[in-house]
Coordinates of C-alpha atoms and ligand atoms in Angstrom, one line a residue:
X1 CA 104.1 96.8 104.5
X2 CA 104.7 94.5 107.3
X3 CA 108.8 93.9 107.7
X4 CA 109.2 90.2 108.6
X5 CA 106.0 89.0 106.3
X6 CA 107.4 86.1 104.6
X7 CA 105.8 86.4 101.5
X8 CA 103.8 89.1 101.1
X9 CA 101.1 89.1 97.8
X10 CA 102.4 91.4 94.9
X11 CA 100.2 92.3 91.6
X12 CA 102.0 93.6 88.6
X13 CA 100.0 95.3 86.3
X14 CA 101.3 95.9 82.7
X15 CA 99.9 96.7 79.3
X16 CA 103.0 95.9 77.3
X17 CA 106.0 94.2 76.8
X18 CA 106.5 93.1 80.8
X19 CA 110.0 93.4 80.9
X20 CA 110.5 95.2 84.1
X21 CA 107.5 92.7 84.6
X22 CA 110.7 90.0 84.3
X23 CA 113.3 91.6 86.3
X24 CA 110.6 91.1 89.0
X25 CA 109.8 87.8 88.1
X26 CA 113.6 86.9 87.9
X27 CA 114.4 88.4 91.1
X28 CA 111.1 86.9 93.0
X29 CA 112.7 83.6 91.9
X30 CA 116.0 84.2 93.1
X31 CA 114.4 85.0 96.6
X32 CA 115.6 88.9 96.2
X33 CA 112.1 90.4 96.2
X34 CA 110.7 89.9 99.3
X35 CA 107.3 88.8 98.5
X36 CA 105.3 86.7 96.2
X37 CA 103.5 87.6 92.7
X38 CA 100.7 86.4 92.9
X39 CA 98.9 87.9 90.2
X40 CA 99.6 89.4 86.8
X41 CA 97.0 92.3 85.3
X42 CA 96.5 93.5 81.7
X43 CA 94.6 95.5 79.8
X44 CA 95.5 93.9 76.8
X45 CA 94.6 90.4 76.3
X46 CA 97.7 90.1 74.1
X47 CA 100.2 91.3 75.5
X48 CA 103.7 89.5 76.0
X49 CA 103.5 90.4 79.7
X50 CA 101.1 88.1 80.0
X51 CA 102.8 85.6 78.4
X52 CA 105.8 86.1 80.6
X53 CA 103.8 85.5 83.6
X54 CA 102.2 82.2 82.4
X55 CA 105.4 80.8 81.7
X56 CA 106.5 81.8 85.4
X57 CA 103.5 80.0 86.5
X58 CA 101.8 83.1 87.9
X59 CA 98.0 83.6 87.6
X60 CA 96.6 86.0 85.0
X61 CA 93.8 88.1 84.3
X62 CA 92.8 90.1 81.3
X63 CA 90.5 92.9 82.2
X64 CA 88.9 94.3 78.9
X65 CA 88.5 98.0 78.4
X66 CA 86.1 97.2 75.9
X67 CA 83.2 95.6 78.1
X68 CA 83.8 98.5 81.1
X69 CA 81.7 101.8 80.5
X70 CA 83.7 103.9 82.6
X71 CA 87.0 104.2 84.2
X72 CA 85.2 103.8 87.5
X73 CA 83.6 100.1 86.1
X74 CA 87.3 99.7 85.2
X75 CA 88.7 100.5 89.1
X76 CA 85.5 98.3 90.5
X77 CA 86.6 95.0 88.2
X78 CA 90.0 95.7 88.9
X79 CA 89.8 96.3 92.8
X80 CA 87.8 93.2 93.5
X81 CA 90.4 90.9 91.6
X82 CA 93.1 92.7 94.0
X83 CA 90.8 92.1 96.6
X84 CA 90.1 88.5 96.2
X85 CA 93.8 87.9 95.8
X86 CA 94.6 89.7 99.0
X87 CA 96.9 91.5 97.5
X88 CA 98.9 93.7 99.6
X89 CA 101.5 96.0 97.3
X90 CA 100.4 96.9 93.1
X91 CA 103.2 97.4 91.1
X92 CA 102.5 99.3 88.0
X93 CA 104.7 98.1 85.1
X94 CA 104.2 100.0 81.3
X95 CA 100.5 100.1 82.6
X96 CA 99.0 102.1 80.3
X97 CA 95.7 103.1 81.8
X98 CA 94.8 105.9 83.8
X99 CA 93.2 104.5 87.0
X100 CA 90.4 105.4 88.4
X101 CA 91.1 108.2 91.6
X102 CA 88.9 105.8 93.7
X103 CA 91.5 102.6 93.6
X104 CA 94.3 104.9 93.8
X105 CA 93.5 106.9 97.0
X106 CA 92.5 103.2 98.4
X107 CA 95.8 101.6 97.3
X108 CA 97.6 104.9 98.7
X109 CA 101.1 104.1 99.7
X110 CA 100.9 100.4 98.4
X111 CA 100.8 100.8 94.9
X112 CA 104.1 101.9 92.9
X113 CA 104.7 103.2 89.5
X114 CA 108.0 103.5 87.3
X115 CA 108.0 105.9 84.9
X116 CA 111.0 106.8 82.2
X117 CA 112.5 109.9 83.2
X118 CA 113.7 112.2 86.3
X119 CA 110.1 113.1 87.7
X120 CA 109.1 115.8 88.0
X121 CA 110.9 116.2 84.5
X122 CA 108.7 114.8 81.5
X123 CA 105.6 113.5 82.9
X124 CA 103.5 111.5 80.2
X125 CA 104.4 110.0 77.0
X126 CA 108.1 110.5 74.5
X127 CA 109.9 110.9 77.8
X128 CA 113.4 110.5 75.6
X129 CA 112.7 112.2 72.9
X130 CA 111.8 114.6 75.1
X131 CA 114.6 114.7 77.2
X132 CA 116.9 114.2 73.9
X133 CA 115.1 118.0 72.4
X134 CA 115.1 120.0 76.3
X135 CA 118.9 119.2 76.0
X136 CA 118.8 117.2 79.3
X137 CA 122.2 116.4 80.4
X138 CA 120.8 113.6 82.7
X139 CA 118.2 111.0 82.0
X140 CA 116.2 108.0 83.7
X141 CA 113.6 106.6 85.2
X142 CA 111.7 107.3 88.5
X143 CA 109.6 104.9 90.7
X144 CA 107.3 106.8 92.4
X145 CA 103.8 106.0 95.1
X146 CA 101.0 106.4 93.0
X147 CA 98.6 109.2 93.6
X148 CA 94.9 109.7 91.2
X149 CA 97.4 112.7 89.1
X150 CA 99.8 111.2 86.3
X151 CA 103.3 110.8 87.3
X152 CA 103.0 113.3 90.0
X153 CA 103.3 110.7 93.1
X154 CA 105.9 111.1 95.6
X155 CA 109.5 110.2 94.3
X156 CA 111.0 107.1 96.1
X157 CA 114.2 106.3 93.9
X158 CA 115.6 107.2 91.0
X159 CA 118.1 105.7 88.2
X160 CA 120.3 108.4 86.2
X161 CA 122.8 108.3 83.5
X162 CA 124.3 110.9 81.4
X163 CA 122.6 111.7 77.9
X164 CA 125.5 111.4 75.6
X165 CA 126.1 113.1 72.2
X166 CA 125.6 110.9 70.1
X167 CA 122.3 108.9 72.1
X168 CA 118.8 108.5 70.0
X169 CA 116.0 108.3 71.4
X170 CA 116.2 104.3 71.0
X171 CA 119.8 104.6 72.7
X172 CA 118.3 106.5 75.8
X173 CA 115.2 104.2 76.0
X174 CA 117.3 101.0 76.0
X175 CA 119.8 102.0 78.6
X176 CA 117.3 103.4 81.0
X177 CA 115.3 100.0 80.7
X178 CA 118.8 98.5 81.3
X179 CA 118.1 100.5 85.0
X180 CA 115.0 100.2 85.6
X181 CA 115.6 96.6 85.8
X182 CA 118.2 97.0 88.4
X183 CA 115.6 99.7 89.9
X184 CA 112.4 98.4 90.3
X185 CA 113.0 95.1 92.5
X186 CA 115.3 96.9 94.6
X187 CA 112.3 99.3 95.5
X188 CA 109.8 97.0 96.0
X189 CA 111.6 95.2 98.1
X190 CA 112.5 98.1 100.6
X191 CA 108.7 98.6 100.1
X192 CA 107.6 94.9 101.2
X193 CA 110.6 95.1 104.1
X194 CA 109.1 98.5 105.4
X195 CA 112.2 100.0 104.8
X196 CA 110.6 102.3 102.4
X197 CA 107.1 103.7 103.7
X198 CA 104.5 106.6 102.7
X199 CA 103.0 107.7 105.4
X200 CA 101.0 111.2 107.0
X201 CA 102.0 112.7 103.2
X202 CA 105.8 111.9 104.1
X203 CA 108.2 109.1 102.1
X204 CA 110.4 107.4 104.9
X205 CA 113.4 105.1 104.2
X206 CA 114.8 103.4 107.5
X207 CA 112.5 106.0 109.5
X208 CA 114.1 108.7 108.3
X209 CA 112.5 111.3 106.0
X210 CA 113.5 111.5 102.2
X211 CA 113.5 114.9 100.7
X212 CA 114.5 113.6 97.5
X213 CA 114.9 110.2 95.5
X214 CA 117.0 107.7 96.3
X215 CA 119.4 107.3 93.6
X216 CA 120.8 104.8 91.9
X217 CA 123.9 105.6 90.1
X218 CA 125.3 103.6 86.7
X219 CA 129.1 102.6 87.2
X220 CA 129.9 100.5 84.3
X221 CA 128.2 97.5 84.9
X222 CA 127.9 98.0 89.1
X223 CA 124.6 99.5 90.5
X224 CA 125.7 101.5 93.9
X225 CA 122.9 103.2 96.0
X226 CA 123.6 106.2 97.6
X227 CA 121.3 104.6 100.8
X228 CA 122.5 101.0 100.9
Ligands
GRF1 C1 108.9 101.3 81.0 O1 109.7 102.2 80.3 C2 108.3 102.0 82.2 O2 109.1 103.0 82.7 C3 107.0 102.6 81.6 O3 106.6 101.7 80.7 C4 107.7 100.9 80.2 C5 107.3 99.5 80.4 O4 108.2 98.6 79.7 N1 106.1 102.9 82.7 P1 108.1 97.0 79.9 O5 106.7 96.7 79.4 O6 108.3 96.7 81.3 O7 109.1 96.5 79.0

């Protein structure tokens, strides 16, 4: 991205209930994200993301599955509304679509993804149950570049708490939303400020390579970054 851009244009897309959709949101209109949301993206005409952008005032489109014959129809539709809204950084939010390699490999190093556990751990779907039966001591959520294979983009930052005895699957998946809300702005931030860059198949923060996620640590209520 271009450090010093005042507002640079942000999509969000999200299938579902758009909550990390509102941490963005939330912190876009505190002035904490470092760019504008210009644009909200579903697959799913109905879903409360959606909702949650109108009420922020944000324009919305519905792209329907249904009247797209193929996932590359579904990248085409979807690349021109980017386009035509100039957007410059996709945030995926609960998007629950596999996009077509095409828009991927062109969005390469401006599109971001958060998924619910400690990538490469649990790619896919039933992260915490999952996590919950391997015994995992730690759990969370990674936000990673996007790249055309599922969950397997380069790891920027990660939140992590400890699984504890007596967590459910509903326990884990509430307290690593809890993070991910904390998470997600802060990265695309760092990502709109050029602090955080993908570039010649290397993540950089502050210029420097990173070997491994960023992390994120819960202290009771306080959010500390190893990095910041
Ligand atoms: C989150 O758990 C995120 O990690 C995953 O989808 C979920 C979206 O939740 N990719 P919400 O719609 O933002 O509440």
């Amino acid at each position: 991205m271009s450090p010093g851009h005042a507002a640079a244009a942000v999509a969000v897309l999200a299938s579902g209930e758009g909550s990390n959709l509102q941490a963005l949101l939330d912190a876009a209109a505190r002035g904490e994200l470092g760019g504008e949301i210009r644009l909200v993206i579903s697959d799913r005409a109905q879903a409360p993301a959606l909702a949650r952008a109108r009420e922020a005032g944000i324009a919305v489109r519905f792209i329907d599955p249904a009247t797209h014959a193929t996932r590359a129809a579904y990248g085409a539709t979807l690349q021109r509304s980017l386009e035509e809204a100039g957007i410059e950084l996709v945030v995926l939010a609960g998007f629950m679509r596999i996009l077509d390699p095409r828009l991927v490999e062109d969005y390469a190093g401006r599109m971001l993804n958060i998924h619910p556990s400690l990538l490469p751990r649990h790619r896919g779907l039933h992260t915490h149950r999952r996590a919950l039966e391997a015994g995992d001591r730690l759990h969370g959520a990674t936000v990673h570049f996007v790249i055309p294979a599922l969950d397997a983009g380069p790891g920027v930052a990660q939140f992590r708490i400890a699984v504890q005895p007596w967590d459910s699957e509903a326990s884990l998946a509430a307290r690593v939303r809890l993070g991910e809300h904390a998470l997600y702005p802060r990265v695309v931030r760092w990502v709109l400020e050029g602090r955080i860059a993908w570039e010649a198949g290397e993540v950089r923060f502050d210029g420097r390579r990173l070997r491994t996620p960023l992390v994120l640590s819960c202290d009771g209520l306080a959010f500390r970054s190893a990095a910041a």
